[in-house]
PDB file of C-alpha atoms and ligand atoms in Angstrom:
ATOM      1  CA  MET X  82     118.547 224.420 112.130  1.00 95.00           C
ATOM      2  CA  LYS X  83     120.770 225.228 115.118  1.00 98.00           C
ATOM      3  CA  ILE X  84     120.187 223.072 118.208  1.00 98.00           C
ATOM      4  CA  ILE X  85     121.224 224.207 121.678  1.00 98.00           C
ATOM      5  CA  VAL X  86     120.756 221.807 124.596  1.00 98.00           C
ATOM      6  CA  ARG X  87     121.031 223.161 128.103  1.00 98.00           C
ATOM      7  CA  LYS X  88     120.773 221.492 131.516  1.00 98.00           C
ATOM      8  CA  ASN X  89     117.539 222.993 132.661  1.00 98.00           C
ATOM      9  CA  TYR X  90     114.732 225.584 132.323  1.00 98.00           C
ATOM     10  CA  GLU X  91     116.852 228.415 133.815  1.00 98.00           C
ATOM     11  CA  GLU X  92     119.691 227.877 131.403  1.00 98.00           C
ATOM     12  CA  VAL X  93     117.319 227.606 128.448  1.00 98.00           C
ATOM     13  CA  SER X  94     115.694 230.907 129.470  1.00 98.00           C
ATOM     14  CA  ILE X  95     118.989 232.680 129.725  1.00 98.00           C
ATOM     15  CA  GLU X  96     120.104 231.367 126.337  1.00 98.00           C
ATOM     16  CA  ALA X  97     116.857 232.612 124.736  1.00 98.00           C
ATOM     17  CA  ALA X  98     117.178 235.971 126.576  1.00 98.00           C
ATOM     18  CA  ASN X  99     120.684 236.342 125.112  1.00 98.00           C
ATOM     19  CA  ILE X 100     119.309 236.078 121.582  1.00 98.00           C
ATOM     20  CA  PHE X 101     116.590 238.555 122.314  1.00 98.00           C
ATOM     21  CA  GLU X 102     118.972 240.965 124.030  1.00 98.00           C
ATOM     22  CA  ARG X 103     121.378 240.835 121.059  1.00 98.00           C
ATOM     23  CA  GLU X 104     118.562 241.589 118.648  1.00 98.00           C
ATOM     24  CA  ILE X 105     117.292 244.541 120.723  1.00 98.00           C
ATOM     25  CA  ARG X 106     120.772 246.069 121.182  1.00 98.00           C
ATOM     26  CA  GLU X 107     121.522 245.672 117.459  1.00 98.00           C
ATOM     27  CA  ASN X 108     118.117 246.960 116.356  1.00 98.00           C
ATOM     28  CA  PRO X 109     116.498 249.196 118.957  1.00 98.00           C
ATOM     29  CA  ASN X 110     113.404 249.477 116.774  1.00 98.00           C
ATOM     30  CA  THR X 111     113.073 245.810 116.131  1.00 98.00           C
ATOM     31  CA  VAL X 112     109.805 243.831 115.763  1.00 98.00           C
ATOM     32  CA  LEU X 113     109.553 240.909 118.161  1.00 98.00           C
ATOM     33  CA  GLY X 114     107.071 238.024 117.943  1.00 98.00           C
ATOM     34  CA  MET X 115     105.994 236.966 121.360  1.00 98.00           C
ATOM     35  CA  ALA X 116     104.496 233.760 122.737  1.00 98.00           C
ATOM     36  CA  THR X 117     102.556 232.998 125.904  1.00 97.00           C
ATOM     37  CA  GLY X 118     102.333 229.793 127.964  1.00 94.00           C
ATOM     38  CA  SER X 119     104.772 228.626 130.684  1.00 95.00           C
ATOM     39  CA  THR X 120     107.847 228.223 128.530  1.00 97.00           C
ATOM     40  CA  PRO X 121     108.817 231.858 127.761  1.00 98.00           C
ATOM     41  CA  ILE X 122     108.168 233.075 131.347  1.00 98.00           C
ATOM     42  CA  GLY X 123     111.768 232.464 132.406  1.00 98.00           C
ATOM     43  CA  MET X 124     113.082 234.353 129.345  1.00 98.00           C
ATOM     44  CA  SER X 125     110.695 237.275 130.070  1.00 98.00           C
ATOM     45  CA  LYS X 126     111.859 237.408 133.701  1.00 98.00           C
ATOM     46  CA  GLU X 127     115.513 237.420 132.556  1.00 98.00           C
ATOM     47  CA  LEU X 128     114.832 240.302 130.065  1.00 98.00           C
ATOM     48  CA  ILE X 129     112.973 242.241 132.783  1.00 98.00           C
ATOM     49  CA  ARG X 130     116.045 241.820 135.036  1.00 98.00           C
ATOM     50  CA  ARG X 131     118.318 243.008 132.232  1.00 98.00           C
ATOM     51  CA  HIS X 132     116.037 246.070 131.675  1.00 98.00           C
ATOM     52  CA  LYS X 133     116.011 246.973 135.346  1.00 98.00           C
ATOM     53  CA  GLU X 134     119.676 246.205 136.151  1.00 98.00           C
ATOM     54  CA  GLU X 135     121.451 246.640 132.847  1.00 98.00           C
ATOM     55  CA  GLY X 136     119.385 249.218 131.032  1.00 97.00           C
ATOM     56  CA  LEU X 137     118.077 246.946 128.260  1.00 98.00           C
ATOM     57  CA  ASP X 138     115.831 249.489 126.444  1.00 98.00           C
ATOM     58  CA  PHE X 139     112.472 248.544 124.922  1.00 98.00           C
ATOM     59  CA  SER X 140     111.347 252.032 124.134  1.00 98.00           C
ATOM     60  CA  GLY X 141     111.602 251.547 120.372  1.00 98.00           C
ATOM     61  CA  VAL X 142     110.538 247.900 120.269  1.00 98.00           C
ATOM     62  CA  LEU X 143     107.360 246.612 118.648  1.00 98.00           C
ATOM     63  CA  THR X 144     105.738 243.273 119.591  1.00 98.00           C
ATOM     64  CA  PHE X 145     103.110 240.975 118.042  1.00 98.00           C
ATOM     65  CA  ASN X 146     101.790 238.043 120.022  1.00 98.00           C
ATOM     66  CA  LEU X 147     100.914 234.774 118.323  1.00 98.00           C
ATOM     67  CA  ASP X 148      97.427 234.182 119.631  1.00 96.00           C
ATOM     68  CA  GLU X 149      94.542 234.888 121.990  1.00 95.00           C
ATOM     69  CA  TYR X 150      91.675 232.716 123.313  1.00 93.00           C
ATOM     70  CA  LEU X 151      88.462 233.357 121.505  1.00 91.00           C
ATOM     71  CA  GLY X 152      86.007 235.660 123.368  1.00 85.00           C
ATOM     72  CA  LEU X 153      88.179 236.622 126.327  1.00 87.00           C
ATOM     73  CA  HIS X 154      88.290 240.327 126.983  1.00 87.00           C
ATOM     74  CA  GLU X 155      91.741 241.703 127.878  1.00 88.00           C
ATOM     75  CA  ASP X 156      90.618 242.286 131.447  1.00 90.00           C
ATOM     76  CA  ASN X 157      90.030 238.583 131.855  1.00 91.00           C
ATOM     77  CA  GLU X 158      92.973 237.170 133.761  1.00 92.00           C
ATOM     78  CA  ASN X 159      93.124 234.116 131.553  1.00 92.00           C
ATOM     79  CA  SER X 160      93.432 236.221 128.433  1.00 94.00           C
ATOM     80  CA  TYR X 161      96.777 236.286 126.741  1.00 95.00           C
ATOM     81  CA  ARG X 162      96.716 240.114 126.672  1.00 96.00           C
ATOM     82  CA  TYR X 163      96.363 240.085 130.506  1.00 96.00           C
ATOM     83  CA  PHE X 164      99.155 237.513 130.814  1.00 96.00           C
ATOM     84  CA  MET X 165     101.544 239.514 128.598  1.00 98.00           C
ATOM     85  CA  ASP X 166     100.848 242.807 130.430  1.00 98.00           C
ATOM     86  CA  ASN X 167     101.344 241.073 133.817  1.00 97.00           C
ATOM     87  CA  GLU X 168     104.282 238.925 133.062  1.00 97.00           C
ATOM     88  CA  PHE X 169     106.197 241.205 130.778  1.00 98.00           C
ATOM     89  CA  PHE X 170     104.993 244.511 129.306  1.00 98.00           C
ATOM     90  CA  ASN X 171     104.175 246.138 132.618  1.00 98.00           C
ATOM     91  CA  HIS X 172     107.726 245.580 133.894  1.00 98.00           C
ATOM     92  CA  ILE X 173     109.758 246.993 130.972  1.00 98.00           C
ATOM     93  CA  ASN X 174     109.716 250.436 129.236  1.00 98.00           C
ATOM     94  CA  ILE X 175     107.884 249.304 126.107  1.00 98.00           C
ATOM     95  CA  LEU X 176     105.049 251.621 124.885  1.00 98.00           C
ATOM     96  CA  LYS X 177     101.707 249.967 125.375  1.00 97.00           C
ATOM     97  CA  GLU X 178     100.619 250.990 121.905  1.00 97.00           C
ATOM     98  CA  ASN X 179     103.570 249.220 120.419  1.00 98.00           C
ATOM     99  CA  THR X 180     102.405 245.803 121.822  1.00 98.00           C
ATOM    100  CA  HIS X 181      99.920 243.756 119.859  1.00 97.00           C
ATOM    101  CA  VAL X 182      97.876 240.737 120.930  1.00 95.00           C
ATOM    102  CA  PRO X 183      95.059 239.584 118.468  1.00 93.00           C
ATOM    103  CA  LYS X 184      91.674 240.892 119.611  1.00 86.00           C
ATOM    104  CA  SER X 185      89.113 238.150 119.993  1.00 83.00           C
ATOM    105  CA  ASP X 186      86.109 239.531 121.793  1.00 73.00           C
ATOM    106  CA  ILE X 187      84.565 241.544 118.985  1.00 68.00           C
ATOM    107  CA  ASP X 188      82.000 240.937 116.288  1.00 66.00           C
ATOM    108  CA  VAL X 189      84.133 241.597 113.231  1.00 64.00           C
ATOM    109  CA  LEU X 190      86.520 238.853 113.833  1.00 73.00           C
ATOM    110  CA  ASP X 191      87.397 237.775 110.274  1.00 73.00           C
ATOM    111  CA  GLU X 192      88.308 241.328 109.348  1.00 76.00           C
ATOM    112  CA  THR X 193      90.384 241.647 112.530  1.00 82.00           C
ATOM    113  CA  CYS X 194      92.276 238.512 111.753  1.00 88.00           C
ATOM    114  CA  SER X 195      93.314 239.719 108.284  1.00 86.00           C
ATOM    115  CA  GLN X 196      94.178 243.131 109.671  1.00 92.00           C
ATOM    116  CA  TYR X 197      96.547 241.487 112.107  1.00 95.00           C
ATOM    117  CA  ASP X 198      98.686 240.111 109.288  1.00 95.00           C
ATOM    118  CA  ASP X 199      98.471 243.493 107.525  1.00 95.00           C
ATOM    119  CA  MET X 200      99.643 245.230 110.717  1.00 96.00           C
ATOM    120  CA  ILE X 201     102.704 242.934 110.949  1.00 97.00           C
ATOM    121  CA  PHE X 202     103.414 243.510 107.236  1.00 97.00           C
ATOM    122  CA  LYS X 203     103.240 247.269 107.628  1.00 97.00           C
ATOM    123  CA  ALA X 204     105.554 247.096 110.664  1.00 98.00           C
ATOM    124  CA  GLY X 205     108.195 245.507 108.332  1.00 98.00           C
ATOM    125  CA  GLY X 206     107.564 241.956 109.520  1.00 98.00           C
ATOM    126  CA  VAL X 207     108.674 240.169 112.587  1.00 98.00           C
ATOM    127  CA  ARG X 208     112.447 240.076 112.957  1.00 98.00           C
ATOM    128  CA  LEU X 209     112.703 237.600 115.814  1.00 98.00           C
ATOM    129  CA  GLN X 210     109.928 235.202 116.791  1.00 98.00           C
ATOM    130  CA  VAL X 211     109.903 233.123 119.944  1.00 98.00           C
ATOM    131  CA  LEU X 212     107.847 229.991 119.831  1.00 98.00           C
ATOM    132  CA  GLY X 213     106.866 227.304 122.381  1.00 98.00           C
ATOM    133  CA  VAL X 214     105.537 223.965 121.265  1.00 98.00           C
ATOM    134  CA  GLY X 215     102.484 222.077 122.336  1.00 95.00           C
ATOM    135  CA  SER X 216     102.958 218.456 123.445  1.00 94.00           C
ATOM    136  CA  ASN X 217     101.077 217.511 120.232  1.00 94.00           C
ATOM    137  CA  GLY X 218     103.495 219.574 118.109  1.00 97.00           C
ATOM    138  CA  HIS X 219     101.257 222.660 117.664  1.00 96.00           C
ATOM    139  CA  ILE X 220     102.889 226.089 117.206  1.00 98.00           C
ATOM    140  CA  ALA X 221     100.852 229.131 118.198  1.00 97.00           C
ATOM    141  CA  PHE X 222      97.428 227.489 118.030  1.00 95.00           C
ATOM    142  CA  ASN X 223      97.962 225.704 114.715  1.00 96.00           C
ATOM    143  CA  GLU X 224      96.830 222.306 115.786  1.00 95.00           C
ATOM    144  CA  PRO X 225      97.612 219.028 113.919  1.00 96.00           C
ATOM    145  CA  ALA X 226      95.107 218.634 111.133  1.00 96.00           C
ATOM    146  CA  GLU X 227      94.604 217.715 107.512  1.00 97.00           C
ATOM    147  CA  ARG X 228      95.344 221.299 106.500  1.00 97.00           C
ATOM    148  CA  LEU X 229      96.665 224.329 108.322  1.00 97.00           C
ATOM    149  CA  ASN X 230      95.822 228.025 108.120  1.00 96.00           C
ATOM    150  CA  ALA X 231      98.250 230.242 106.202  1.00 97.00           C
ATOM    151  CA  TYR X 232      97.028 233.446 107.826  1.00 95.00           C
ATOM    152  CA  THR X 233      95.736 234.665 111.150  1.00 95.00           C
ATOM    153  CA  SER X 234      92.436 232.803 111.688  1.00 94.00           C
ATOM    154  CA  ILE X 235      89.923 231.542 114.158  1.00 93.00           C
ATOM    155  CA  VAL X 236      90.885 227.945 115.149  1.00 94.00           C
ATOM    156  CA  ASP X 237      89.474 225.057 117.114  1.00 92.00           C
ATOM    157  CA  LEU X 238      91.717 223.762 119.960  1.00 93.00           C
ATOM    158  CA  THR X 239      92.257 219.984 120.232  1.00 91.00           C
ATOM    159  CA  GLU X 240      91.169 218.005 123.314  1.00 93.00           C
ATOM    160  CA  GLU X 241      94.913 217.584 124.157  1.00 88.00           C
ATOM    161  CA  THR X 242      95.534 221.309 124.147  1.00 90.00           C
ATOM    162  CA  ILE X 243      92.472 222.075 126.128  1.00 92.00           C
ATOM    163  CA  LYS X 244      93.595 219.534 128.665  1.00 90.00           C
ATOM    164  CA  ASP X 245      97.198 220.836 128.727  1.00 87.00           C
ATOM    165  CA  ASN X 246      95.963 224.453 129.171  1.00 87.00           C
ATOM    166  CA  SER X 247      93.419 223.562 131.856  1.00 89.00           C
ATOM    167  CA  ARG X 248      96.140 223.957 134.496  1.00 87.00           C
ATOM    168  CA  PHE X 249      95.628 227.744 134.241  1.00 86.00           C
ATOM    169  CA  PHE X 250      91.847 227.590 134.762  1.00 89.00           C
ATOM    170  CA  ASP X 251      89.646 226.721 137.721  1.00 89.00           C
ATOM    171  CA  SER X 252      87.883 223.953 135.797  1.00 88.00           C
ATOM    172  CA  MET X 253      88.047 222.226 132.400  1.00 88.00           C
ATOM    173  CA  ASP X 254      84.779 223.835 131.165  1.00 87.00           C
ATOM    174  CA  GLN X 255      86.308 227.280 131.617  1.00 88.00           C
ATOM    175  CA  VAL X 256      89.057 226.588 129.081  1.00 90.00           C
ATOM    176  CA  PRO X 257      88.115 228.206 125.786  1.00 92.00           C
ATOM    177  CA  LYS X 258      87.669 225.720 122.931  1.00 93.00           C
ATOM    178  CA  LYS X 259      88.681 228.225 120.197  1.00 93.00           C
ATOM    179  CA  ALA X 260      91.343 230.872 119.687  1.00 93.00           C
ATOM    180  CA  VAL X 261      92.569 233.458 117.248  1.00 94.00           C
ATOM    181  CA  SER X 262      95.932 232.332 116.086  1.00 96.00           C
ATOM    182  CA  MET X 263      98.566 233.534 113.579  1.00 97.00           C
ATOM    183  CA  GLY X 264      98.821 231.067 110.719  1.00 97.00           C
ATOM    184  CA  MET X 265     101.727 229.009 109.529  1.00 98.00           C
ATOM    185  CA  GLY X 266     102.466 231.479 106.805  1.00 96.00           C
ATOM    186  CA  SER X 267     102.373 234.410 109.192  1.00 95.00           C
ATOM    187  CA  ILE X 268     104.900 232.642 111.444  1.00 98.00           C
ATOM    188  CA  LEU X 269     107.264 231.394 108.759  1.00 98.00           C
ATOM    189  CA  LYS X 270     107.576 235.021 107.424  1.00 98.00           C
ATOM    190  CA  SER X 271     109.549 235.910 110.475  1.00 98.00           C
ATOM    191  CA  GLU X 272     113.187 236.514 109.766  1.00 98.00           C
ATOM    192  CA  LYS X 273     114.500 234.504 112.671  1.00 98.00           C
ATOM    193  CA  ILE X 274     112.784 231.953 114.892  1.00 98.00           C
ATOM    194  CA  VAL X 275     113.784 230.657 118.301  1.00 98.00           C
ATOM    195  CA  LEU X 276     111.828 227.626 119.438  1.00 98.00           C
ATOM    196  CA  ILE X 277     112.088 226.864 123.194  1.00 98.00           C
ATOM    197  CA  ALA X 278     111.059 223.647 124.778  1.00 98.00           C
ATOM    198  CA  THR X 279     111.552 222.185 128.232  1.00 98.00           C
ATOM    199  CA  GLY X 280     110.204 219.106 129.978  1.00 98.00           C
ATOM    200  CA  LYS X 281     109.635 215.513 129.163  1.00 98.00           C
ATOM    201  CA  ASN X 282     106.141 216.291 127.709  1.00 96.00           C
ATOM    202  CA  LYS X 283     107.830 218.056 124.777  1.00 98.00           C
ATOM    203  CA  ALA X 284     110.342 215.286 124.080  1.00 98.00           C
ATOM    204  CA  GLN X 285     108.243 213.493 121.415  1.00 98.00           C
ATOM    205  CA  ALA X 286     107.570 216.613 119.401  1.00 98.00           C
ATOM    206  CA  ILE X 287     111.226 217.677 119.637  1.00 98.00           C
ATOM    207  CA  ALA X 288     112.449 214.247 118.642  1.00 98.00           C
ATOM    208  CA  LYS X 289     110.165 214.103 115.579  1.00 98.00           C
ATOM    209  CA  LEU X 290     111.178 217.583 114.507  1.00 98.00           C
ATOM    210  CA  ILE X 291     114.876 216.932 114.826  1.00 97.00           C
ATOM    211  CA  LYS X 292     114.930 213.324 113.559  1.00 97.00           C
ATOM    212  CA  ASP X 293     112.328 213.073 110.816  1.00 96.00           C
ATOM    213  CA  PRO X 294     113.074 214.836 107.566  1.00 94.00           C
ATOM    214  CA  TYR X 295     109.372 215.366 106.806  1.00 96.00           C
ATOM    215  CA  ILE X 296     106.957 218.313 106.937  1.00 98.00           C
ATOM    216  CA  SER X 297     103.512 217.210 108.014  1.00 98.00           C
ATOM    217  CA  THR X 298     100.382 219.174 108.812  1.00 98.00           C
ATOM    218  CA  HIS X 299      99.924 216.604 111.571  1.00 97.00           C
ATOM    219  CA  LEU X 300     103.018 217.955 113.234  1.00 98.00           C
ATOM    220  CA  PRO X 301     102.829 221.763 112.697  1.00 98.00           C
ATOM    221  CA  VAL X 302     106.226 222.350 114.295  1.00 98.00           C
ATOM    222  CA  SER X 303     107.761 220.377 111.471  1.00 98.00           C
ATOM    223  CA  PHE X 304     107.107 223.368 109.168  1.00 98.00           C
ATOM    224  CA  LEU X 305     110.149 224.974 110.832  1.00 98.00           C
ATOM    225  CA  LEU X 306     112.257 222.637 108.712  1.00 98.00           C
ATOM    226  CA  ALA X 307     111.344 224.845 105.767  1.00 97.00           C
ATOM    227  CA  HIS X 308     112.664 228.011 107.461  1.00 98.00           C
ATOM    228  CA  ARG X 309     116.198 229.078 106.935  1.00 97.00           C
ATOM    229  CA  ASP X 310     116.956 230.579 110.436  1.00 98.00           C
ATOM    230  CA  VAL X 311     115.638 228.527 113.280  1.00 98.00           C
ATOM    231  CA  THR X 312     117.319 227.966 116.611  1.00 98.00           C
ATOM    232  CA  ILE X 313     115.943 225.274 118.988  1.00 98.00           C
ATOM    233  CA  ILE X 314     116.851 225.707 122.549  1.00 98.00           C
ATOM    234  CA  CYS X 315     115.788 222.830 124.718  1.00 98.00           C
ATOM    235  CA  ASP X 316     116.597 221.267 128.078  1.00 98.00           C
ATOM    236  CA  LYS X 317     117.873 217.733 128.524  1.00 98.00           C
ATOM    237  CA  ASP X 318     114.382 216.438 129.227  1.00 98.00           C
ATOM    238  CA  ALA X 319     112.889 217.835 126.021  1.00 98.00           C
ATOM    239  CA  TYR X 320     115.947 216.528 124.085  1.00 98.00           C
ATOM    240  CA  SER X 321     115.776 213.045 125.741  1.00 98.00           C
ATOM    241  CA  LEU X 322     114.202 211.168 122.867  1.00 98.00           C
ATOM    242  CA  VAL X 323     116.577 212.506 120.250  1.00 97.00           C
ATOM    243  CA  GLU X 324     119.473 210.256 121.076  1.00 83.00           C
TER     244      GLU X 324
HETATM  245  C1  LIG U 702     101.138 230.410 123.203  1.00 79.19           C
HETATM  246  C2  LIG U 702     101.344 229.478 122.136  1.00 79.19           C
HETATM  247  C3  LIG U 702     101.374 227.969 122.301  1.00 79.19           C
HETATM  248  C4  LIG U 702     102.423 227.544 123.391  1.00 79.19           C
HETATM  249  C5  LIG U 702     102.407 226.015 123.576  1.00 79.19           C
HETATM  250  C6  LIG U 702     103.256 225.577 124.679  1.00 79.19           C
HETATM  251  O1  LIG U 702     101.161 231.678 122.733  1.00 79.19           O
HETATM  252  O2  LIG U 702     101.388 229.852 121.037  1.00 79.19           O
HETATM  253  O3  LIG U 702     101.654 227.331 121.087  1.00 79.19           O
HETATM  254  O4  LIG U 702     103.657 228.017 123.058  1.00 79.19           O
HETATM  255  O5  LIG U 702     101.064 225.596 123.840  1.00 79.19           O
HETATM  256  O6  LIG U 702     102.694 226.026 125.915  1.00 79.19           O
HETATM  257  P1  LIG U 702     103.556 226.008 127.218  1.00 79.19           P
HETATM  258  O7  LIG U 702     104.732 226.846 127.103  1.00 79.19           O
HETATM  259  O8  LIG U 702     102.644 226.413 128.322  1.00 79.19           O
HETATM  260  O9  LIG U 702     103.969 224.532 127.386  1.00 79.19           O
END
């Protein structure tokens, strides 16, 4: 595991954008794994800037997002599809049909979940996956539990995650309690993984990941210890409990 510690959110975002830019320039038809939440926003902004000012070309790129709240239509501004379009896809030259966010507002959900993993497989697999981490150590929406899903599935969100995510909603009761999320197996199949974490509320999860040589379903991010190409980029606050 490679660990990069930077001063603040801006520097972390630039470091992550550098890895993404390198991948896109080396493999113009690459398959990227995208995450939502606050953490990757700075990286997306930097990639948008590089697209507009430096010609970084997304026309051959395919993306797959990690997750989507259950039951939210893509027009709903709290849906992750809406978020991705607004924060990223609408500002670069990616083809809309090359972007994928799990669909979650339809009847045949189980089928859709397994089709999502198939689609990734048929695209050749994710080459570079960006991850954020929940304050409780979740990745995507794989929450701490006795067992974790291997494949894309419908999942229950924990109270902690519902509380963490309520900042984006008008009230707590509007925060969905379930989501569709790529499973641990789906994520670990990515060739390269970049985990970004900033802020004190991530410090505990990051310290456990870096210091404890154990994999536990109660700390889903610890499964990254079993992957051979993980880069953790964090700011000083997120790294503060490591030393
Ligand atoms: C979002 C996702 C989540 C977030 C995590 C951290 O697609 O998969 O695991 O990465 O909840 O969220 P932020 O970045 O808002 O702290």
